[in-house]
Amino acid sequence: MEKFITHIQPPGRFSLGLKELWQYRELFYFFTWRDIKVKYKQTYLGILWAIIQPLGMMFLFTLLFSRALKIDTGSVVYPVFVLSGLILWNLFSAAISHAGDSMIQNAHIIKKIYFPRLIIPGSAVLLALFDFLMGFFIFLVFCFIYRQPQHWYSLPYFIAGILIVLVAGFGAGSFLAALNVKYRDFRYTIPFLLQVLFFSSQVIYPLYSITHTWLIYLLSLNPVNAAIELFRAGLTGAPVDYTITGIGLFSTLVLIVTGIYYFRKTEAYFADIA
Amino acid sequence: MKPAIEIKNLGKEYKLTEALPYLALRDQLALSVKRLFSPVGVKKEKFWALKDINLSIEPGERVGIIGRNGAGKSTLLKIISRITPPTTGEAFIRGRVGSLLEVGTGFHPELTGRENIYLNGSILGLKKAEINRQLDTIIDFSGVEKFIDTPLKHYSSGMQLRLAFSVAAHLEPEILLIDEVLAVGDMEFQKKCLGKMEEVSRKDGRTILFVSHNLKAINDICQKAVMLDKGKILMYDTVEKTTNKYICTIQSGQNIRPLNSDQIKRIHISSINLVNSRRLTQYIFKEDENIGIEFTIRNKDWKRPFTIGIGLNTGLKGRILISNRLSEAISENSSKTVIAWLPAHYLTPNSFSIDISLLDSSNEILDLTTDAISFEIAIANTKFEGIGYDYGIISKDLIWENAD
């Protein structure tokens, strides 16, 4: 019979622990399943809420920025334009805030049972993805209503955009989750952080409407900009701005590497300090 | 065959700052500023919760871990179950580990009983297929089948516990770590769970590591026992020898309880001592001596009468005697010392330990101290000397009557 041998020793070299994550893949599923079930059981509006929230924002922004300020969005009507940005932004912000809070939320389990801790922020991101899929469906409905032409070739662009948001959100979320365990008052900075990131994302305005090139490059450090850039390129068929996407991909890489590195480095002591 | 659990020079050091509820970023910033101005720096206090632990447990062995609070029992279990890493040393665990540091870990009140079985089971390391296969027996065993599709928040605490135990009892790892979980729940169901665990472990030769204050439970389940004290192993031997030694060591000098737990209590037992008829401290008594349990009750702000409960335990047989007495209220911020006498010619040569509790009128616990102090009845110089058979625990003259 195959024997599992576990070697326990003081924390040493850094490793990703992918093999172990794979062994525990079912737990990933169960945590995500639990979060989805609980979330939609607890709110009366349930799934409706995941739809109403981006729609409300869409109407508000359309009223403000399309009618009053007349922002030029090229070949896409403003409601579709802003909705495409909103659903990606919501995915990013939900991933960060769910993941950031996740370790504290599950502290009682962490103190009692061992499993690869990355599963917790990971399944928090998957919960955000579940909400996103409903928003994405509404987005498709609005594309249809406004007769926005759809092509099969836009699909890879959509997927690329979503992937960037997921990876960046997971990286930043894991980082914040670890920080939150160590410094319990850090969580109060997250809403502020998200607000800054929101206004630096091209959700309500297109990046190309900014006249200062240096500012565009600076804003591109926000990975959501690259994601929205790719997503909208799929929508309109317009060429992708490689500088924006390149910078965004770079910061995504930085986020995921530092996020997971910091998380893995501190996770051994979570049970002692959580 | 290699040992199932092999521990070499294991140690765990805690920084005392980590004992704070949590660290705030602002504290950290303030600390950094402080360090900037005082070159010596702020020293962090450290202590070793475990030190130089060497232990080897063969496959199929059932080992109990005993020791006073803070001896490092739970830390050891936490390291073996990988919840927290050691500071020094290493350990090899050969086989699938299931740890039961708390029953019902991860239970969610919004989910139904059935859903919670899946969630809890998978957290405890069961595969989905295994849960599917065992679902019916788990539900059957728990005895809550009627409510299995009702959200857990509608369950009574007893029902939740039964469900949790039921999942736990169906774990099938090769190595099972259990911490104190059997201390809660109703006796009947506990026995059922213990029985089930024993049955499985005997049949499959499962290795069990069992932490408990309940020496009887340890004795029922385990063959060997480890005694920990202040983070070190004092003894590792058969369960009888270790538990007996343990009872003898819970003695003088250790009867003053840590302050922190008492500060918050409204009324508590602040010290315990054992005395003979001349009021002298003594821990080994002869059969014909009265044993005085002298203890002090410290009252902060409890205004009503209360009940003092005394329990007498003997290592391998568990609780053997209880005695309750209603006490009138004592004035606030004062102490009162009382002596409860165990009569002579009553206990036989054995080791005994004493639990004392203070209860309010609805039998809620105000303070409880278990295994607070212990004593022995010596074999020498008693009427039992030289008796080769089992002389039991209590010897009492019976009332005889001529019934011709």
XYZ file of C-alpha atoms in Angstrom:
678
model
C 0.000 0.000 0.000
C 1.144 3.485 -0.788
C 2.331 5.326 2.319
C 2.121 9.044 2.768
C 5.226 10.322 4.447
C 5.100 13.788 5.893
C 8.289 15.442 6.910
C 7.727 18.217 9.422
C 10.477 20.752 9.977
C 10.929 24.453 10.654
C 9.929 26.604 7.687
C 12.794 26.720 5.247
C 13.087 27.155 1.531
C 10.336 28.784 -0.458
C 8.164 26.503 -2.535
C 4.888 26.985 -4.307
C 3.432 23.757 -2.995
C 1.545 23.084 -6.225
C 1.575 19.329 -5.733
C -0.115 19.707 -2.389
C -2.667 22.159 -3.785
C -3.553 19.512 -6.347
C -3.994 16.895 -3.614
C -6.422 19.205 -1.882
C -8.294 20.303 -5.005
C -11.613 19.036 -3.646
C -11.354 21.428 -0.735
C -11.075 24.271 -3.267
C -14.377 23.184 -4.664
C -16.031 22.822 -1.248
C -14.916 26.211 0.033
C -16.113 27.944 -3.130
C -19.344 25.975 -3.046
C -19.876 26.941 0.590
C -19.244 30.633 -0.071
C -21.604 30.723 -3.052
C -24.328 28.848 -1.186
C -24.051 30.970 1.917
C -23.851 34.233 0.029
C -26.954 33.582 -2.013
C -28.869 32.072 0.868
C -28.312 35.018 3.121
C -29.471 37.806 0.840
C -33.145 37.796 -0.103
C -32.411 39.333 -3.458
C -29.910 36.567 -3.977
C -28.581 36.320 -7.469
C -30.530 39.417 -8.445
C -28.110 41.521 -6.424
C -25.157 40.492 -8.542
C -27.087 41.838 -11.544
C -28.726 44.948 -10.097
C -25.512 46.427 -8.743
C -23.619 46.788 -12.071
C -26.830 47.796 -13.853
C -27.498 50.604 -11.391
C -23.950 51.847 -11.758
C -24.279 51.642 -15.517
C -27.368 53.867 -15.558
C -25.781 56.335 -13.188
C -22.550 56.644 -15.154
C -24.385 56.827 -18.466
C -26.464 59.699 -17.142
C -23.426 61.521 -15.763
C -20.680 60.931 -18.262
C -22.415 60.238 -21.532
C -25.266 62.750 -21.331
C -23.789 65.487 -19.125
C -20.046 65.344 -19.847
C -20.215 63.775 -23.297
C -17.244 61.409 -23.119
C -16.303 60.047 -26.557
C -16.222 56.255 -26.595
C -15.709 55.690 -30.322
C -17.721 52.990 -31.990
C -19.291 51.638 -28.771
C -22.360 53.182 -27.190
C -21.644 54.432 -23.670
C -23.829 51.981 -21.680
C -22.082 48.978 -23.256
C -18.731 50.703 -22.888
C -19.159 51.414 -19.208
C -20.737 48.015 -18.465
C -17.761 46.199 -19.993
C -15.471 48.146 -17.687
C -17.745 47.787 -14.665
C -18.022 44.005 -14.733
C -14.241 43.632 -14.978
C -13.711 46.203 -12.251
C -16.248 44.457 -10.011
C -14.450 41.165 -10.559
C -11.164 42.757 -9.519
C -12.547 44.599 -6.520
C -14.567 41.602 -5.284
C -11.556 39.308 -5.711
C -9.355 41.642 -3.676
C -11.819 42.362 -0.914
C -13.048 38.758 -0.554
C -9.544 37.333 -0.645
C -8.181 40.046 1.631
C -10.739 39.246 4.292
C -10.747 35.488 3.746
C -8.037 34.444 6.190
C -9.639 36.337 9.063
C -13.057 34.946 8.149
C -11.697 31.418 8.270
C -9.368 31.868 11.231
C -11.311 29.316 13.289
C -10.629 26.643 10.676
C -6.990 27.614 10.174
C -6.323 27.129 13.863
C -7.745 23.635 13.897
C -6.914 21.906 10.655
C -4.035 21.871 8.221
C -4.494 22.315 4.495
C -2.646 24.462 1.949
C -3.668 27.949 3.027
C -3.674 29.364 -0.511
C -6.949 27.523 -1.012
C -8.702 30.140 1.078
C -7.906 33.302 -0.918
C -8.094 31.138 -4.042
C -11.669 30.095 -3.436
C -12.536 33.681 -2.486
C -11.421 34.695 -5.984
C -13.527 31.904 -7.472
C -16.542 33.302 -5.624
C -15.876 36.660 -7.280
C -15.695 34.870 -10.632
C -19.118 33.367 -10.021
C -20.608 36.838 -9.489
C -18.787 38.030 -12.570
C -20.335 35.365 -14.788
C -23.776 36.744 -14.032
C -22.624 40.267 -14.787
C -21.098 38.972 -17.992
C -24.400 37.480 -19.027
C -26.106 40.866 -18.500
C -23.335 42.455 -20.518
C -24.079 40.121 -23.432
C -27.774 40.972 -23.158
C -26.984 44.659 -23.416
C -24.683 44.070 -26.371
C -27.685 42.488 -28.041
C -30.064 45.316 -27.057
C -27.726 47.985 -28.402
C -26.932 45.904 -31.506
C -23.241 45.805 -30.672
C -21.818 43.417 -33.299
C -20.307 40.275 -31.775
C -17.679 38.041 -33.313
C -16.192 34.758 -32.307
C -12.729 36.267 -32.515
C -13.550 38.540 -29.579
C -13.710 35.542 -27.241
C -9.926 35.133 -26.771
C -9.700 38.856 -25.952
C -12.456 38.541 -23.378
C -10.795 35.539 -21.804
C -7.398 37.267 -21.753
C -8.923 40.286 -20.003
C -10.680 38.120 -17.414
C -7.520 36.095 -16.791
C -5.446 39.215 -16.124
C -7.995 40.425 -13.588
C -8.155 37.028 -11.912
C -4.393 36.626 -11.659
C -3.795 40.199 -10.481
C -6.720 39.989 -8.049
C -5.468 36.690 -6.645
C -1.958 38.084 -6.201
C -3.067 41.307 -4.542
C -5.741 39.479 -2.523
C -3.294 36.908 -1.140
C -0.893 39.672 -0.229
C -3.595 41.600 1.610
C -4.895 38.410 3.257
C -1.466 37.738 4.748
C -1.039 41.359 5.812
C -4.476 41.306 7.394
C -3.562 38.355 9.566
C -0.391 40.042 10.719
C -1.714 43.573 11.114
C -5.369 43.427 11.940
C -6.002 47.127 11.339
C -4.731 46.958 7.778
C -8.167 46.006 6.461
C -9.412 49.559 6.972
C -7.125 50.754 4.221
C -8.595 48.373 1.636
C -11.731 50.403 0.748
C -9.584 53.497 0.254
C -7.130 51.552 -1.871
C -9.969 50.234 -4.025
C -11.408 53.704 -4.509
C -8.086 55.009 -5.812
C -7.762 52.015 -8.105
C -11.291 52.501 -9.400
C -10.696 56.038 -10.566
C -7.392 55.072 -12.110
C -9.112 52.357 -14.173
C -10.584 53.125 -17.559
C -14.045 52.089 -16.487
C -15.946 55.334 -16.987
C -13.531 56.951 -19.429
C -11.229 55.505 -22.119
C -7.502 55.851 -21.375
C -6.899 57.389 -24.810
C -9.020 60.378 -23.817
C -6.152 61.431 -21.520
C -3.789 63.853 -23.268
C -0.667 63.390 -21.120
C 1.224 60.313 -22.261
C 3.148 59.934 -18.989
C -0.137 59.842 -17.107
C -1.412 57.072 -19.356
C 1.722 55.032 -18.618
C 1.387 55.671 -14.919
C -2.247 54.599 -14.919
C -1.329 51.513 -16.924
C 0.412 50.169 -13.832
C -3.103 49.355 -12.674
C -3.589 45.898 -14.221
C -7.323 46.465 -14.660
C -6.493 48.934 -17.435
C -4.726 46.268 -19.453
C -7.610 43.866 -18.854
C -10.222 46.399 -19.975
C -8.043 47.352 -22.948
C -8.004 43.749 -24.152
C -11.656 43.204 -23.363
C -12.764 46.293 -25.304
C -10.466 45.452 -28.190
C -12.434 42.238 -28.471
C -15.640 44.231 -28.336
C -14.837 46.799 -31.020
C -12.195 45.075 -33.093
C -9.936 48.102 -32.539
C -6.182 47.394 -32.281
C -4.770 46.681 -28.808
C -2.455 49.311 -27.309
C 0.605 47.220 -26.575
C 2.219 49.705 -24.216
C -0.789 49.797 -21.904
C -1.191 46.018 -22.065
C 2.537 45.417 -21.610
C 2.793 47.604 -18.532
C -0.358 46.026 -17.129
C 0.955 42.502 -17.713
C 4.181 43.448 -16.008
C 2.419 44.719 -12.883
C 0.161 41.635 -12.908
C 3.278 39.506 -12.839
C 4.745 41.561 -10.004
C 1.491 41.289 -8.031
C 1.130 37.539 -8.371
C 4.777 36.821 -7.592
C 5.065 39.106 -4.563
C 1.574 38.236 -3.369
C 2.109 34.480 -3.368
C 5.678 34.806 -2.121
C 4.674 36.904 0.868
C 1.683 34.681 1.592
C 3.719 31.478 1.472
C 6.410 33.016 3.622
C 4.035 34.058 6.396
C 1.433 31.297 6.194
C 3.283 28.925 8.506
C 2.593 31.256 11.407
C -1.023 32.083 10.589
C -2.293 29.628 13.201
C -0.103 31.252 15.853
C -1.235 34.786 15.217
C -4.668 34.542 13.609
C 8.669 -1.500 10.185
C 9.425 2.155 10.668
C 7.564 4.073 13.381
C 4.336 5.807 12.371
C 5.359 8.944 14.210
C 9.017 9.732 14.696
C 9.894 12.963 16.481
C 13.452 14.183 16.836
C 14.591 17.079 19.029
C 11.395 18.953 18.371
C 11.000 22.399 19.907
C 8.575 25.258 19.579
C 9.293 28.773 20.695
C 6.664 31.456 21.012
C 7.297 35.133 21.196
C 5.165 36.583 23.903
C 4.004 39.396 21.653
C 2.265 36.760 19.603
C 0.135 35.950 22.586
C -1.584 39.298 22.151
C -4.998 39.042 20.530
C -3.489 40.565 17.417
C -0.888 42.988 16.251
C -2.030 46.286 14.851
C -0.058 48.105 12.221
C -0.163 51.221 14.345
C 1.464 49.310 17.231
C 4.162 48.117 14.883
C 4.755 51.685 13.685
C 4.861 52.969 17.233
C 7.340 50.222 18.095
C 9.583 51.126 15.178
C 9.606 54.741 16.280
C 10.491 53.653 19.800
C 13.353 51.544 18.491
C 14.622 54.536 16.571
C 15.072 56.492 19.776
C 16.290 53.742 22.083
C 19.294 52.016 20.533
C 18.974 49.000 22.822
C 15.612 48.205 21.320
C 12.509 46.656 22.753
C 13.235 43.089 23.759
C 10.665 40.490 22.883
C 10.061 37.878 25.502
C 10.230 34.327 24.316
C 9.412 31.020 25.810
C 9.698 27.423 24.732
C 6.313 25.744 24.656
C 8.083 22.514 23.710
C 11.729 21.617 23.981
C 13.846 18.592 23.002
C 10.930 16.311 22.334
C 11.951 12.858 21.159
C 9.237 10.355 20.628
C 8.706 7.303 18.514
C 5.321 5.705 18.079
C 4.885 2.403 16.285
C 2.063 1.783 13.817
C -1.086 0.655 15.629
C -0.043 2.031 18.995
C -2.537 4.138 20.908
C -0.754 6.743 22.958
C -2.208 9.220 25.408
C -0.651 12.582 26.185
C -1.157 13.917 29.685
C 0.071 16.941 31.528
C -1.154 20.058 33.222
C -2.470 23.088 31.372
C 0.358 24.736 29.481
C 2.533 21.631 29.495
C 2.610 21.706 25.703
C 0.154 18.915 24.910
C -1.882 20.839 22.383
C 1.188 22.458 20.856
C 2.640 19.026 20.209
C -0.536 17.911 18.513
C -0.673 21.110 16.478
C 2.840 20.536 15.201
C 2.165 16.924 14.283
C -0.995 17.947 12.458
C 0.996 20.723 10.702
C -1.161 23.572 11.910
C 1.881 25.321 13.261
C 5.544 24.695 12.379
C 8.218 23.697 14.901
C 11.093 26.059 15.692
C 13.685 23.307 15.894
C 13.945 19.616 15.148
C 11.922 17.488 12.803
C 9.284 14.821 12.647
C 8.326 12.090 10.218
C 4.734 11.044 9.984
C 4.149 7.846 8.043
C 0.541 7.503 6.963
C -2.493 9.647 6.352
C -3.159 11.927 9.297
C -6.608 12.871 10.506
C -6.684 15.457 13.227
C -9.596 16.121 15.487
C -8.656 19.174 17.457
C -12.242 20.254 17.561
C -15.390 18.604 16.338
C -17.472 20.415 13.767
C -14.621 22.507 12.376
C -16.003 24.658 9.610
C -19.655 23.974 10.327
C -21.732 26.758 8.835
C -25.116 27.654 10.363
C -26.689 28.582 7.027
C -26.003 25.214 5.430
C -28.107 22.113 5.984
C -26.939 19.139 8.013
C -26.227 17.185 4.861
C -24.234 20.025 3.313
C -22.267 20.423 6.503
C -21.338 16.745 6.476
C -19.715 17.295 3.085
C -18.016 20.520 4.130
C -16.764 19.270 7.483
C -15.782 15.911 6.025
C -13.701 17.457 3.291
C -12.051 19.864 5.719
C -11.127 16.859 7.856
C -9.559 15.263 4.821
C -12.219 12.940 3.450
C -12.571 12.679 -0.295
C -15.954 13.412 -1.796
C -16.289 9.812 -2.934
C -15.585 8.605 0.613
C -18.254 10.913 2.007
C -20.741 9.733 -0.612
C -20.047 6.147 0.349
C -20.397 6.783 4.085
C -23.162 9.392 4.000
C -25.943 7.068 5.095
C -23.999 5.568 7.980
C -22.917 9.020 9.134
C -26.493 10.288 9.130
C -27.696 7.104 10.814
C -25.047 7.296 13.484
C -25.796 10.935 14.274
C -29.462 10.264 14.962
C -30.591 13.542 13.399
C -31.838 12.103 10.101
C -35.173 13.898 10.456
C -33.506 17.304 10.261
C -30.715 16.463 7.872
C -31.997 18.878 5.217
C -32.678 21.709 7.681
C -30.152 24.529 8.073
C -27.835 23.941 10.991
C -28.898 27.143 12.723
C -32.180 25.443 13.658
C -30.340 22.599 15.414
C -29.886 22.490 19.163
C -26.269 22.523 20.280
C -26.587 18.873 21.216
C -27.751 17.962 17.741
C -24.901 19.888 16.151
C -22.466 18.036 18.352
C -23.911 14.653 17.452
C -23.613 15.439 13.782
C -20.039 16.654 14.241
C -19.004 13.585 16.226
C -20.637 11.381 13.699
C -18.515 12.783 10.874
C -15.421 12.553 13.051
C -16.101 8.960 14.035
C -16.128 7.955 10.390
C -12.711 9.330 9.538
C -10.452 6.565 8.365
C -6.907 7.869 8.462
C -4.026 5.653 9.503
C -3.024 8.124 12.212
C -5.659 9.870 14.272
C -4.889 12.860 16.498
C -7.548 13.716 19.064
C -7.447 16.705 21.392
C -9.877 16.921 24.260
C -12.833 16.762 21.902
C -14.511 14.127 23.948
C -14.833 16.489 26.872
C -18.057 17.901 25.502
C -21.396 16.394 24.599
C -23.626 13.997 26.418
C -22.033 10.956 27.988
C -24.133 8.435 26.140
C -23.111 9.698 22.727
C -19.482 10.152 23.779
C -19.352 6.521 24.767
C -20.802 5.559 21.410
C -18.101 7.565 19.640
C -15.311 6.224 21.783
C -16.594 2.748 21.156
C -16.693 3.331 17.430
C -13.168 4.767 17.421
C -11.860 1.921 19.492
C -13.522 -0.623 17.289
C -11.975 0.874 14.181
C -8.564 1.283 15.723
C -8.425 -2.265 17.057
C -9.588 -3.691 13.763
C -7.361 -1.692 11.436
C -4.444 -1.198 13.787
C -4.799 2.523 13.585
C -2.297 4.725 15.380
C -3.939 7.112 17.825
C -2.503 10.076 19.696
C -4.952 11.250 22.306
C -4.691 14.380 24.444
C -7.039 14.574 27.382
C -7.430 15.637 30.960
C -9.687 12.687 31.424
C -7.356 9.978 32.677
C -10.105 7.422 32.506
C -10.683 8.047 28.823
C -6.934 7.844 28.216
C -6.788 4.602 30.090
C -9.739 3.170 28.181
C -8.308 3.942 24.780
C -4.546 3.979 25.072
C -1.879 1.401 25.802
C 0.911 3.865 26.443
C 1.073 7.422 27.659
C 3.427 10.370 27.482
C 3.614 12.779 30.380
C 4.562 16.327 29.463
C 5.581 19.025 31.863
C 6.708 22.527 30.942
C 7.331 21.481 27.365
C 9.380 18.394 28.137
C 8.667 14.701 28.223
C 8.892 13.484 31.806
C 7.834 9.947 31.152
C 6.834 7.642 28.328
C 5.651 4.268 29.523
C 2.583 2.079 29.828
C -0.604 3.950 30.478
C -0.885 2.642 34.071
C 2.611 3.682 35.078
C 2.422 7.090 33.454
C -0.995 8.014 34.791
C -0.015 6.923 38.285
C 3.137 8.967 38.155
C 1.160 11.904 36.817
C -1.266 11.796 39.714
C 1.627 11.788 42.158
C 3.263 14.797 40.569
C 0.223 17.037 40.628
C 1.266 18.164 44.048
C 2.670 20.829 46.215
C 3.745 24.121 44.797
C 1.442 23.702 41.867
C -1.752 24.440 43.679
C -1.621 28.166 43.050
C -3.411 28.911 39.859
C -2.278 31.335 37.165
C -3.508 34.817 37.847
C -4.761 35.799 34.434
C -7.638 33.342 34.351
C -8.779 34.382 37.795
C -8.759 38.109 37.342
C -11.801 37.991 35.156
C -13.799 35.630 37.344
C -16.274 37.035 39.817
C -15.463 34.377 42.367
C -12.766 31.753 42.254
C -10.711 29.245 44.189
C -7.375 30.905 44.802
C -5.445 28.163 46.574
C -5.762 24.557 47.652
C -3.854 22.526 50.172
C -4.124 19.179 51.910
C -3.715 18.923 55.658
C -3.811 16.298 58.392
C -5.684 16.565 61.681
C -2.977 18.803 63.128
C -3.410 21.195 60.179
C -0.031 20.318 58.732
C 0.414 20.051 55.002
C 0.685 16.463 53.842
C 0.273 14.570 50.572
C 0.631 10.980 51.656
C -1.888 9.796 54.197
C -2.372 6.676 56.167
C -5.598 4.796 56.026
C -6.541 5.859 59.552
C -5.934 9.569 59.035
C -8.497 12.228 58.277
C -7.705 14.110 55.071
C -8.454 17.819 55.117
C -8.997 19.606 51.813
C -8.238 23.181 52.707
C -9.002 25.813 50.110
C -9.528 29.519 49.828
C -12.351 31.141 47.933
C -11.634 34.633 46.705
C -14.698 36.727 45.974
C -14.606 39.771 43.752
C -18.237 40.744 43.327
C -20.461 37.685 43.657
C -23.363 38.620 45.919
C -25.445 35.466 46.200
C -25.009 32.115 47.922
C -23.241 29.449 45.882
C -22.566 25.735 45.903
C -19.155 24.225 46.470
C -18.717 20.950 44.663
C -15.876 18.568 45.428
C -15.043 15.677 43.156
C -12.610 12.921 43.994
C -10.934 11.082 41.151
C -8.670 8.143 41.008
C -6.503 7.831 37.970
C -7.788 4.789 36.258
C -11.349 4.656 37.458
C -12.294 8.305 36.984
C -14.621 10.243 39.261
C -15.459 8.160 42.327
C -17.072 10.614 44.718
C -18.874 13.917 44.688
C -19.976 16.100 47.523
C -21.855 19.365 47.292
C -22.425 21.970 49.940
C -24.399 25.186 49.806
C -22.403 28.123 51.056
C -23.854 31.424 52.168
C -22.723 34.543 50.329
C -19.376 35.978 51.357
C -18.694 39.685 51.312
C -17.238 41.253 48.191
C -13.496 41.627 47.786
C -12.730 39.199 50.552
C -11.504 35.661 50.971
C -12.718 32.740 52.924
C -10.839 29.573 53.788
C -12.625 26.321 54.485
C -11.650 22.724 55.131
C -13.606 19.751 53.883
C -12.690 16.541 55.698
C -12.501 13.153 54.048
C -12.977 10.725 56.926
C -10.405 8.136 57.887
C -11.045 4.424 57.247
C -12.681 5.271 53.980
C -10.241 5.310 51.071
C -7.980 2.417 50.194
C -4.337 2.654 49.053
C -4.541 4.486 45.717
C -3.672 7.804 44.168
C -6.440 10.380 44.190
C -6.892 13.826 42.715
C -9.386 16.506 43.585
C -11.615 18.749 41.471
C -13.339 21.718 43.070
C -16.080 23.751 41.500
C -18.174 26.736 42.496
C -21.699 26.754 41.114
C -24.553 29.246 41.172
C -28.140 28.345 42.042
C -28.849 27.080 38.516
C -25.707 24.931 38.579
C -23.820 27.177 36.153
C -20.091 26.946 36.769
C -18.578 30.034 38.396
C -15.171 28.461 38.749
C -13.792 25.005 38.148
C -10.400 23.596 38.865
C -9.660 20.051 37.818
C -6.925 17.839 39.219
C -6.076 20.753 41.440
C -4.142 18.683 43.932
C -3.523 15.034 44.581
C -2.640 12.670 47.364
C -1.951 9.049 48.039
C -3.061 6.603 50.617
C 0.044 4.696 51.605
C 0.027 0.940 51.659
C 2.424 0.687 54.569
C 1.169 0.544 58.157
C -2.417 -0.048 57.297
C -4.733 -2.924 57.575
C -4.200 -3.453 53.848
C -0.551 -4.317 54.199
C 0.195 -7.626 52.681
C -3.166 -8.079 51.042
C -2.543 -9.531 47.635
C -5.871 -9.010 45.986
C -7.737 -6.049 44.582
C -8.868 -4.027 47.535
C -10.983 -1.584 45.504
C -11.156 2.111 46.158
C -13.467 2.565 49.079
C -13.542 0.518 52.224
C -16.466 1.060 54.497
C -17.855 -0.883 57.378
C -21.274 -2.122 56.398
C -24.272 -2.290 58.662
C -24.780 -5.883 59.675
C -27.938 -7.428 60.936
C -28.762 -10.840 62.196
C -31.538 -12.077 59.922
C -32.349 -15.471 61.395
